[in-house]
Short mmCIF file of C-alpha atoms in Angstrom, two decimals:
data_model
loop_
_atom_site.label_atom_id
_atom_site.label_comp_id
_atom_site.label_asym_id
_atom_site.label_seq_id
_atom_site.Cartn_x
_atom_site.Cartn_y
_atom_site.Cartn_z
CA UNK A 3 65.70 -26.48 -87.14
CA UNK A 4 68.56 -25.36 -89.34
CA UNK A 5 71.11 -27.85 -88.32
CA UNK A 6 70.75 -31.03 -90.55
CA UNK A 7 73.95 -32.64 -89.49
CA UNK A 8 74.21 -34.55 -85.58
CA UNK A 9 76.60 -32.87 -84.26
CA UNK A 10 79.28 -34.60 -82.31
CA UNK A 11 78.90 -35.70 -78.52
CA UNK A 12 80.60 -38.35 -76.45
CA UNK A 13 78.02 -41.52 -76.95
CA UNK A 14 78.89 -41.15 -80.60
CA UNK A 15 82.70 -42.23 -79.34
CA UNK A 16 81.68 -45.10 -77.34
CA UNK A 17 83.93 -47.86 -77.27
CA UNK A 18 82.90 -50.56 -80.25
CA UNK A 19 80.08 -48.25 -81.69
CA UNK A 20 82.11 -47.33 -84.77
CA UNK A 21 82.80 -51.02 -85.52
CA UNK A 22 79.70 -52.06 -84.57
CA UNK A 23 78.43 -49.39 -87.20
CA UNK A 24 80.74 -50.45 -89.82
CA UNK A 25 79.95 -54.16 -89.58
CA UNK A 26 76.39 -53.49 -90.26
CA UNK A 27 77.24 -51.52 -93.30
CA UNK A 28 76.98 -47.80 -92.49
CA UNK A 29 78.85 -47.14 -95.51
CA UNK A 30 76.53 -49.08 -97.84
CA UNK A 31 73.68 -47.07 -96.17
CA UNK A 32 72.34 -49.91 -94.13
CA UNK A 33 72.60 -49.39 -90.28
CA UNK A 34 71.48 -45.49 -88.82
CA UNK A 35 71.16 -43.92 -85.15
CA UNK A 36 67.66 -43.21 -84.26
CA UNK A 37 64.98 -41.69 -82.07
CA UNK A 38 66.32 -40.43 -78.50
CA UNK A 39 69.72 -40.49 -79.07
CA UNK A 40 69.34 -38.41 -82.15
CA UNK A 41 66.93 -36.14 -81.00
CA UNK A 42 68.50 -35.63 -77.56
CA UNK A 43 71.44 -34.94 -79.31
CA UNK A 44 70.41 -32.06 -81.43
CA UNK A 45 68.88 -30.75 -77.98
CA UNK A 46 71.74 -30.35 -76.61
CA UNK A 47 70.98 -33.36 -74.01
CA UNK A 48 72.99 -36.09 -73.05
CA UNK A 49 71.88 -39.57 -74.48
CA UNK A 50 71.38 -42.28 -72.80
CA UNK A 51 70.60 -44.81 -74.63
CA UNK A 52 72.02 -45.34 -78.22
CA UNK A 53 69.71 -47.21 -81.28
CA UNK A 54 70.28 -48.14 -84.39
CA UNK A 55 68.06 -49.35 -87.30
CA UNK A 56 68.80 -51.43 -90.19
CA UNK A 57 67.77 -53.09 -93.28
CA UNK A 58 69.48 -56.01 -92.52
CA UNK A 59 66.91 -58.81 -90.64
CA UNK A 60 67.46 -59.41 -87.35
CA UNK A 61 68.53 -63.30 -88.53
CA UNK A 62 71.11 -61.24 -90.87
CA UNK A 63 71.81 -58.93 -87.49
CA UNK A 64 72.88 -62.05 -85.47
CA UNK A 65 74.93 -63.69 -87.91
CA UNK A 66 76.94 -60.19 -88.75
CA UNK A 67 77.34 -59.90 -85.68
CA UNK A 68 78.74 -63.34 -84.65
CA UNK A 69 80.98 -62.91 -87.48
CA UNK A 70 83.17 -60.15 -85.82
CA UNK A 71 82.85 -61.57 -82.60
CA UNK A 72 80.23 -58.96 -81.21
CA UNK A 73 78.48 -60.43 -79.00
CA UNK A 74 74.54 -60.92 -80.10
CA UNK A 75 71.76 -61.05 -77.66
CA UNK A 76 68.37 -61.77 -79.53
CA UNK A 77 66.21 -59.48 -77.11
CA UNK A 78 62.85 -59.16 -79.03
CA UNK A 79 63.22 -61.61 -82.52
CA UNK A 80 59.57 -61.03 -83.16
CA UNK A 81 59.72 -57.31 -83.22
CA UNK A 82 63.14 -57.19 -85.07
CA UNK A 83 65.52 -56.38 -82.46
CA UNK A 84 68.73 -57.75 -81.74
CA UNK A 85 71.15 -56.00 -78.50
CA UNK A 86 74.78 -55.80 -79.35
CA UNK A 87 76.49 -55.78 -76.46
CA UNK A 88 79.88 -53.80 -76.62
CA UNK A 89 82.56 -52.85 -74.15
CA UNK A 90 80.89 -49.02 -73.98
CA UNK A 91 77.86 -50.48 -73.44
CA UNK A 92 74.55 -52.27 -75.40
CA UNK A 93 73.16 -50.76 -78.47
CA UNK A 94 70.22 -52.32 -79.54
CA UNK A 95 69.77 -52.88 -83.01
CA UNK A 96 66.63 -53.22 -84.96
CA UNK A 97 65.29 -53.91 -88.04
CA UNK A 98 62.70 -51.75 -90.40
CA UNK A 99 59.13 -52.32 -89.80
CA UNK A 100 55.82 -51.62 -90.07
CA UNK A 101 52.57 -52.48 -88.54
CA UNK A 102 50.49 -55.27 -89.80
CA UNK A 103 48.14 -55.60 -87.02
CA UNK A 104 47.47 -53.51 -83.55
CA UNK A 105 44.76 -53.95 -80.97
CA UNK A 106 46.16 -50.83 -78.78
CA UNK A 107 48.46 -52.86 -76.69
CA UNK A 108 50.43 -55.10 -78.97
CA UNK A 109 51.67 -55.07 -82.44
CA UNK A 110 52.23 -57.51 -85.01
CA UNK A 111 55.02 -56.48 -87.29
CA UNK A 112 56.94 -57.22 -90.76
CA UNK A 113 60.14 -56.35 -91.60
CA UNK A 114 60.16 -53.73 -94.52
CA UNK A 115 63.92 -52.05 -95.91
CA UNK A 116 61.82 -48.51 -96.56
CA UNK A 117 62.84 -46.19 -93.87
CA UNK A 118 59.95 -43.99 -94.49
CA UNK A 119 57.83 -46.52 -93.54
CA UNK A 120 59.21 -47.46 -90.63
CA UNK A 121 59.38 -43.83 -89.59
CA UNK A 122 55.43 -44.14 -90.06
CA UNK A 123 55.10 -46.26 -87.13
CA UNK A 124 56.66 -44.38 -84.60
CA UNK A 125 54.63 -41.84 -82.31
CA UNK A 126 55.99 -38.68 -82.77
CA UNK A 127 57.64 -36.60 -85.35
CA UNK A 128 60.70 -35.73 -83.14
CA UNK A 129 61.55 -39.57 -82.40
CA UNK A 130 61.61 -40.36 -85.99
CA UNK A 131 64.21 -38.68 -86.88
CA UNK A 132 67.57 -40.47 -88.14
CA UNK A 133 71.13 -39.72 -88.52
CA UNK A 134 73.90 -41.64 -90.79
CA UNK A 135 76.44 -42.67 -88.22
CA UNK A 136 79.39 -41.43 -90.81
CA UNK A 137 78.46 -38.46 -92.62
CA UNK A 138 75.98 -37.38 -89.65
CA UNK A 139 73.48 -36.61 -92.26
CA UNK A 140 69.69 -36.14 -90.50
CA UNK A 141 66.75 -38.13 -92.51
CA UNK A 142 63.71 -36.54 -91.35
CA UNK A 143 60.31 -37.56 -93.34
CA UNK A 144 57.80 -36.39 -90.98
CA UNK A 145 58.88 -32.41 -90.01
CA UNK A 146 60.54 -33.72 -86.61
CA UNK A 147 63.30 -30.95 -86.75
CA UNK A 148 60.68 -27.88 -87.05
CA UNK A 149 58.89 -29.88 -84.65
CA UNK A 150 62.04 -30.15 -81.92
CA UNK A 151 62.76 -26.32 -82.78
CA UNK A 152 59.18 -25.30 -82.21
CA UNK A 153 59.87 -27.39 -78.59
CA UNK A 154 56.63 -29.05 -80.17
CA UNK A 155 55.28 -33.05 -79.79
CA UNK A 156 53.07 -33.78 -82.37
CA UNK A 157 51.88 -37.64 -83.74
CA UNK A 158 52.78 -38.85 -86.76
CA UNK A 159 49.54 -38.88 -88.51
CA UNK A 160 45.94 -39.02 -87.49
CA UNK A 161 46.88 -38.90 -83.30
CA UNK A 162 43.51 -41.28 -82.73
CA UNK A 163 44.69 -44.00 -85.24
CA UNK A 164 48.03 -43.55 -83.18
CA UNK A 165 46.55 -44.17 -80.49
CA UNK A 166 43.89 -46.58 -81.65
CA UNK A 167 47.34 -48.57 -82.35
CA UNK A 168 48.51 -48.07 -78.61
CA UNK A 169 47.09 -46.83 -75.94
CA UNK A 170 50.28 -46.32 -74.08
CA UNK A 171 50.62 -43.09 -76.62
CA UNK A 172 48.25 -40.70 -74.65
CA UNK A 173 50.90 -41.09 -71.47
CA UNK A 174 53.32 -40.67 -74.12
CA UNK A 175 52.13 -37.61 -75.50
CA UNK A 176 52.19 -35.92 -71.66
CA UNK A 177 55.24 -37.25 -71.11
CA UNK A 178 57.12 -36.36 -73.82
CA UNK A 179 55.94 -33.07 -73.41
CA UNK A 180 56.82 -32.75 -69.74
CA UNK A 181 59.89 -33.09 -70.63
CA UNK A 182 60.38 -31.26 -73.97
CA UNK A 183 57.11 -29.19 -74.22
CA UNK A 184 56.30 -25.38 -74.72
CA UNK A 185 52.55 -25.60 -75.88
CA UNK A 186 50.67 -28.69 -76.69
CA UNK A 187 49.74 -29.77 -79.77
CA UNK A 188 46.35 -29.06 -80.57
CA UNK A 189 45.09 -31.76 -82.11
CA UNK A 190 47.43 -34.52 -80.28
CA UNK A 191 45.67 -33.34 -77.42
CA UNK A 192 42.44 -33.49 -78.41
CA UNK A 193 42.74 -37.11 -79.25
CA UNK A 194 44.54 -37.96 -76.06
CA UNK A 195 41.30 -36.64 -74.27
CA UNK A 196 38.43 -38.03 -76.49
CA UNK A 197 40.17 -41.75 -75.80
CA UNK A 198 41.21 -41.11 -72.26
CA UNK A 199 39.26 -43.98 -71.33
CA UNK A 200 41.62 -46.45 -73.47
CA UNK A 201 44.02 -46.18 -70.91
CA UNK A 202 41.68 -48.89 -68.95
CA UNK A 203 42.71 -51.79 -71.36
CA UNK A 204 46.59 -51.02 -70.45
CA UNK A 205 48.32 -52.98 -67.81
CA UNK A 206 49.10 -51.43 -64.70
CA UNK A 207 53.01 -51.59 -65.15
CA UNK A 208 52.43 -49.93 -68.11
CA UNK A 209 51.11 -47.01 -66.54
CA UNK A 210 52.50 -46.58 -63.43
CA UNK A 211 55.78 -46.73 -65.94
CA UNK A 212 54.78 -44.12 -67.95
CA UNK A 213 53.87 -41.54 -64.87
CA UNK A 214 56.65 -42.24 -62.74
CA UNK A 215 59.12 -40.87 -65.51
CA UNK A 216 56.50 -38.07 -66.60
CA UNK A 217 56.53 -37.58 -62.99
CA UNK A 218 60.44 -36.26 -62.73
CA UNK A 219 60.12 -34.58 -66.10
CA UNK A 220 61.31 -30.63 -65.92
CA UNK A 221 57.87 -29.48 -66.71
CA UNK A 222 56.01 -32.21 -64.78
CA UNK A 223 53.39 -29.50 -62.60
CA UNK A 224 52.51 -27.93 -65.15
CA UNK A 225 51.83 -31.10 -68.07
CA UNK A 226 50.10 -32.93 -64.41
CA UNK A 227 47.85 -29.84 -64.14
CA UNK A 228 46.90 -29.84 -67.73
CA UNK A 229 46.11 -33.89 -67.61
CA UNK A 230 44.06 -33.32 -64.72
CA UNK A 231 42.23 -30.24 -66.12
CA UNK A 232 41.72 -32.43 -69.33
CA UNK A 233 40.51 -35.44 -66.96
CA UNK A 234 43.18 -38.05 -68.06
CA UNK A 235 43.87 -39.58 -64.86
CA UNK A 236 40.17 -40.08 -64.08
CA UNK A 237 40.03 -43.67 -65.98
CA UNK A 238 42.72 -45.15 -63.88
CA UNK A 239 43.96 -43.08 -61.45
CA UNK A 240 40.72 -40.90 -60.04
CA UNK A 241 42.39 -40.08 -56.55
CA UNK A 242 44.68 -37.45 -58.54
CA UNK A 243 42.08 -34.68 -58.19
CA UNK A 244 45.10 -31.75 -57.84
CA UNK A 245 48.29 -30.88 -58.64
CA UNK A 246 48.60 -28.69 -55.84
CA UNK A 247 51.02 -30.34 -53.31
CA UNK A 248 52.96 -31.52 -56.66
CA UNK A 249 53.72 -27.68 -57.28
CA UNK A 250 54.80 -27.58 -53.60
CA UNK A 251 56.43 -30.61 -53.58
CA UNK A 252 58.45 -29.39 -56.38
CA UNK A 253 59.11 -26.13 -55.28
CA UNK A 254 60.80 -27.47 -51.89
CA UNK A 255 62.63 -30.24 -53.53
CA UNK A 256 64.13 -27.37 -55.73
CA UNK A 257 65.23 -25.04 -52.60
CA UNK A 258 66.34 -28.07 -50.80
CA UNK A 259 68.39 -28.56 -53.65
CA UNK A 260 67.28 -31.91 -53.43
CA UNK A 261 66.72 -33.98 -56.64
CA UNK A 262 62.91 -34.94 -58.21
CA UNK A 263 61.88 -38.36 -57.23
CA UNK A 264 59.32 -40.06 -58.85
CA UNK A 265 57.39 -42.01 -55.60
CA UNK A 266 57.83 -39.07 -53.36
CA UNK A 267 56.27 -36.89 -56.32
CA UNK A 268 53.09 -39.69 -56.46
CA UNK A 269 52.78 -39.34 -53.46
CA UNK A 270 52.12 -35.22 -53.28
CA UNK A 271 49.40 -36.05 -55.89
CA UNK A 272 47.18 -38.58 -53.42
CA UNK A 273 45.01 -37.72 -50.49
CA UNK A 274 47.22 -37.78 -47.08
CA UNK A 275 45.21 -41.43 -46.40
CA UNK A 276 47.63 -44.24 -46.02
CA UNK A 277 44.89 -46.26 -47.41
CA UNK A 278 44.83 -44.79 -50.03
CA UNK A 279 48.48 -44.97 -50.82
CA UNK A 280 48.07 -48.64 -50.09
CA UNK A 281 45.30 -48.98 -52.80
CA UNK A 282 47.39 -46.82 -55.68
CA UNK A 283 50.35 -48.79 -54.69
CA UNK A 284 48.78 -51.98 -55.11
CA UNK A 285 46.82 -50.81 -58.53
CA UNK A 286 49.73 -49.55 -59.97
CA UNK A 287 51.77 -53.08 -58.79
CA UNK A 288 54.76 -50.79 -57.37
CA UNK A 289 57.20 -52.69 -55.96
CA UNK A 290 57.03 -53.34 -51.28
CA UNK A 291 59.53 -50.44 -51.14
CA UNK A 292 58.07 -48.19 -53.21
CA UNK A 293 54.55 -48.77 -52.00
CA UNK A 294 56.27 -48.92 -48.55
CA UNK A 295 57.82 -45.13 -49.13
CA UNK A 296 54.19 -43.93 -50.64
CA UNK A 297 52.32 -45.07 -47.74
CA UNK A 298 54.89 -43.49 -45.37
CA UNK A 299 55.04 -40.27 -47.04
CA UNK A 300 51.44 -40.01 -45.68
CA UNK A 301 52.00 -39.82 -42.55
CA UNK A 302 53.05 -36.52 -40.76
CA UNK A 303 56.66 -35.41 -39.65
CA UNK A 304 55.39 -34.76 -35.85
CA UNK A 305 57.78 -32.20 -33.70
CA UNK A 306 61.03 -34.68 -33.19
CA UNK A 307 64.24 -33.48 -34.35
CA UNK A 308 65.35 -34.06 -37.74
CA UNK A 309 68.06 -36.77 -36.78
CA UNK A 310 65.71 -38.29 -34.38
CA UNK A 311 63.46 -39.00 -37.29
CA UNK A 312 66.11 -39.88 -39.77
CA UNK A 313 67.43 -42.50 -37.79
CA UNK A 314 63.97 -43.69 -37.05
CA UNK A 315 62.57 -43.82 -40.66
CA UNK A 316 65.55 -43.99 -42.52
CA UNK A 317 67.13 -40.87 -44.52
CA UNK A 318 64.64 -41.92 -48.07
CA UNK A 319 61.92 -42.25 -46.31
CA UNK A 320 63.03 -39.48 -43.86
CA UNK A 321 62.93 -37.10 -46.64
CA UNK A 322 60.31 -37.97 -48.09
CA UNK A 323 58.04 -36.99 -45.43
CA UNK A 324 59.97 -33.71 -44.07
CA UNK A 325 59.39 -32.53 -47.69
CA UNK A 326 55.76 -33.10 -48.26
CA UNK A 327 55.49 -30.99 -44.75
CA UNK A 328 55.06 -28.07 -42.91
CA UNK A 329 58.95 -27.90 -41.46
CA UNK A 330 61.79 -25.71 -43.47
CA UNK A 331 63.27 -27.56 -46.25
CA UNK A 332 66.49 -26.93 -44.94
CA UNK A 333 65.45 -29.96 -42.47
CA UNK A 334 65.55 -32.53 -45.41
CA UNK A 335 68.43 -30.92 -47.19
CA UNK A 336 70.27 -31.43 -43.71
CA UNK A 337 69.90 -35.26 -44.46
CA UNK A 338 71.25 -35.83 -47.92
CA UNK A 339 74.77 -36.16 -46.75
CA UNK A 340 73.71 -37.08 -42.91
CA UNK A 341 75.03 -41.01 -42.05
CA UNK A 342 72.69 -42.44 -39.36
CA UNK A 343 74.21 -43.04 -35.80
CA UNK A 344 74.83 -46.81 -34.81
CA UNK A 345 73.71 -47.65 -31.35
CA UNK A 346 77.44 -48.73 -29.74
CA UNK A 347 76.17 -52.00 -27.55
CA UNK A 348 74.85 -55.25 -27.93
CA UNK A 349 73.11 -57.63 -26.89
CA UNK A 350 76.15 -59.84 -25.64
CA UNK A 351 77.20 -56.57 -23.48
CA UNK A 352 73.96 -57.30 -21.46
CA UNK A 353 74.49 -60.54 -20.65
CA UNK A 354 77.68 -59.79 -19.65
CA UNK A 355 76.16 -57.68 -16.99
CA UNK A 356 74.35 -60.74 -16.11
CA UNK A 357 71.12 -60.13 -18.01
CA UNK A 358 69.87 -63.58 -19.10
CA UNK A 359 70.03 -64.38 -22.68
CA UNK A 360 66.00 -64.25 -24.30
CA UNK A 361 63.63 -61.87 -25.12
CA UNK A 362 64.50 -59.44 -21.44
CA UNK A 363 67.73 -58.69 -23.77
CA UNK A 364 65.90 -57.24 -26.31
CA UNK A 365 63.10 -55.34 -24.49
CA UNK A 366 66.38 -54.05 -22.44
CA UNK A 367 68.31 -53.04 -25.48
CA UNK A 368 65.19 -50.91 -26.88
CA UNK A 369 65.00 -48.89 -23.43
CA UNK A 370 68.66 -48.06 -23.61
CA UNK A 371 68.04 -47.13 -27.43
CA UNK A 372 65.11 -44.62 -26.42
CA UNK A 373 67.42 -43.36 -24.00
CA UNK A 374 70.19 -43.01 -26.21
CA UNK A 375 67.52 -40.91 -28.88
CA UNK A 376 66.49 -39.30 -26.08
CA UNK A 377 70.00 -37.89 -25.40
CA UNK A 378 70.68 -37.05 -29.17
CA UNK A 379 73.00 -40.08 -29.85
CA UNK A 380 75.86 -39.95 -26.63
CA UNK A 381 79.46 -41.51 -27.33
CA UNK A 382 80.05 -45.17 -26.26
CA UNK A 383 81.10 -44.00 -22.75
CA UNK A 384 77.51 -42.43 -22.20
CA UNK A 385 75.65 -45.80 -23.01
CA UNK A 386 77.84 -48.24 -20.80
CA UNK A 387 76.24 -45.69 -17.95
CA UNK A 388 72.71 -46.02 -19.78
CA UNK A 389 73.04 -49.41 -20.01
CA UNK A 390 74.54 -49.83 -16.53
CA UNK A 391 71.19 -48.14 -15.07
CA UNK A 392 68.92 -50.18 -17.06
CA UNK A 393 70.76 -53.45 -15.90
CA UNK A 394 70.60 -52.58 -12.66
CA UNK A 395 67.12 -51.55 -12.42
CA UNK A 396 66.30 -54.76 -14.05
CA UNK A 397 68.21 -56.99 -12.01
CA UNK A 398 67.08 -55.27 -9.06
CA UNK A 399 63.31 -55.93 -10.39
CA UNK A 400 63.44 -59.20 -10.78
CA UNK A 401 65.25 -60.08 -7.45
CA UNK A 402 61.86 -58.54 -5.60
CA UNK A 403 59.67 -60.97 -8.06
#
């Protein structure tokens, strides 16, 4: 990549960022931006999140930062890293290091002031790349920025001591690539297949992490294809057997103009078997709602009208499973805006036609409600009649018991 400056974009104008920068000694060399925001950057992409990295310790960090009344959060002491927080927003700050110890899940770290070698213990070329925060100067040790122009995500290193030292790397590796990948690296991917099986050792956050954000990534079919070709999901996740209703999936989200989502995406990758979606949910330690949605997203949209079934489901999980059918997109589209109808009576309107208060109220309510669905959502007017008949009907009932 020709371009050995970071050009300028609006994170690098963030309220407090300069000062920030300037209290940690950018001018003495000591403080830089790294990884995403600096490789995003020279993308083109918008950055999200902002780093920086420092010779200073993080005990050095704290007290710098007290000192100009920046307020200092100490968010990981043991791994060097200290979260300014500033009125444009955090910006976590950490110190040099390298790895003293690994077991493929955890590290053990000390703090080094040799940028090289903490650009040694990152994962891939294009995330160790660093920028001055003054001059904009790029410090690239490992051939990041021929990497990022070749659109290529290669380890730093021998990839299976990478990922000896963390196993999360071989999700990584897809991920990454899903989302900035033309070809795959030959021998990163190699490695990512012949320890495939490390995966097991990794907590289930961890993973279901990891493929929920590979999941939403631009070139997520075709990276999902590949790992299931390459039989990466078949140590943890062994129902993904296709990527076939993924390439759907995606296809109708697009003409629905309808944005990626990472559970409804999941879910186009497991068998149509609620229990199924149950187990995966479970495994992968999702959250009620979002095993709630996969398990939903199972089941099929039947024949009711589109309204009828957001207001039954809800417009999430509404979409969810008019996407991942057989009905025109232009169904689920119809619901992004759509605001679900509220039935217009209560229960104290019943017992105001003399319905006595208990569980009849309810059980009445529901009737006029099926009505009302029934009718495609009448005004007020049109469910004091409804509700009228029903009471009536009732009362008249329970006067011949």
């Amino acid at each position: 990549m020709e371009r050995l400056t970071l050009p300028e974009s609006p994170w690098r104008a963030r309220e407090g960022l300069a000062r920030l920068c300037e209290v940690l000694g950018a001018s003495e060399g000591k403080v830089r931006f790294v990884g995403g925001a600096v490789r995003d950057t020279l993308l083109g992409i918008d950055a999200a999140d902002i780093d920086l990295a420092t010779t200073h310790s993080p005990e050095r960090v704290i007290a710098l930062l007290k000192g100009s009344a920046i307020k200092a959060v100490p968010t990981g002491l043991a791994h060097g890293t200290v979260t300014a927080v500033l009125p444009g927003g955090p910006v976590e700050v950490t110190t040099l290091r390298c790895d003293v110890a690994t077991d493929g899940r955890h590290a053990t770290v000390a703090f080094t002031d040799d940028w090289r070698e903490d650009a040694a213990r990152r994962d891939f070329t294009m995330n160790a790349l660093y920028a001055d925060p003054g001059t904009g100067r790029i410090f690239d040790y490992f051939g990041g920025l021929d990497d990022l122009a070749a659109r290529r995500v290669r380890f730093i290193g021998d990839p299976l001591k990478r990922i000896a030292e963390d196993h999360l790397r071989i999700l990584r590796f897809f991920r990454f690539h899903a989302r900035f990948g033309d070809e795959p690296d030959d021998a990163g991917l190699q490695a990512c297949v012949e320890r495939a099986n490390d995966l097991m050792a990794l907590s289930r956050e961890r993973i279901a992490a990891e493929i929920l954000r590979l999941l939403v990534a631009v070139h997520a079919v075709r990276v999902v294809r590949l790992m299931i070709d390459h039989g990466i999901f078949a140590p943890v996740l062994p129902e993904i057997a296709s990527p076939d209703r993924l390439a759907r999936l995606a296809s109708r989200e697009a003409a629905a103009g309808i944005a990626p989502d990472p559970i409804r995406r999941l879910a186009a990758l497991l068998p149509g078997d609620p229990a199924v979606a149950e187990d995966v949910g479970a495994r992968l330690k999702l959250s009620n709602a979002d095993r709630k949605r996969l398990v939903a997203a199972t089941t099929t949209a039947g024949d009711e009208r589109v309204e009828v079934i957001g207001y039954r489901l809800g417009k999430v999980l509404a979409i969810d499973r008019l996407l991942l059918s057989e009905r025109p997109e232009a169904e689920a589209a119809s619901l992004v805006d759509w605001q679900a109808p509220v039935l217009p009576i209560g229960g104290g309107a019943l017992v105001g036609r003399g319905v006595r208060k208990g569980p009849e109220v309810a059980r009445l309510l529901r009737v006029i409600e099926e009505q009302w669905i029934a009718e495609g959502f009448p005004d007020a007017q049109r469910v004091d009649r409804i509700a009228d008949a029903a009471v009536a009907q009732f009362l008249r009932a329970s006067s011949i018991e």
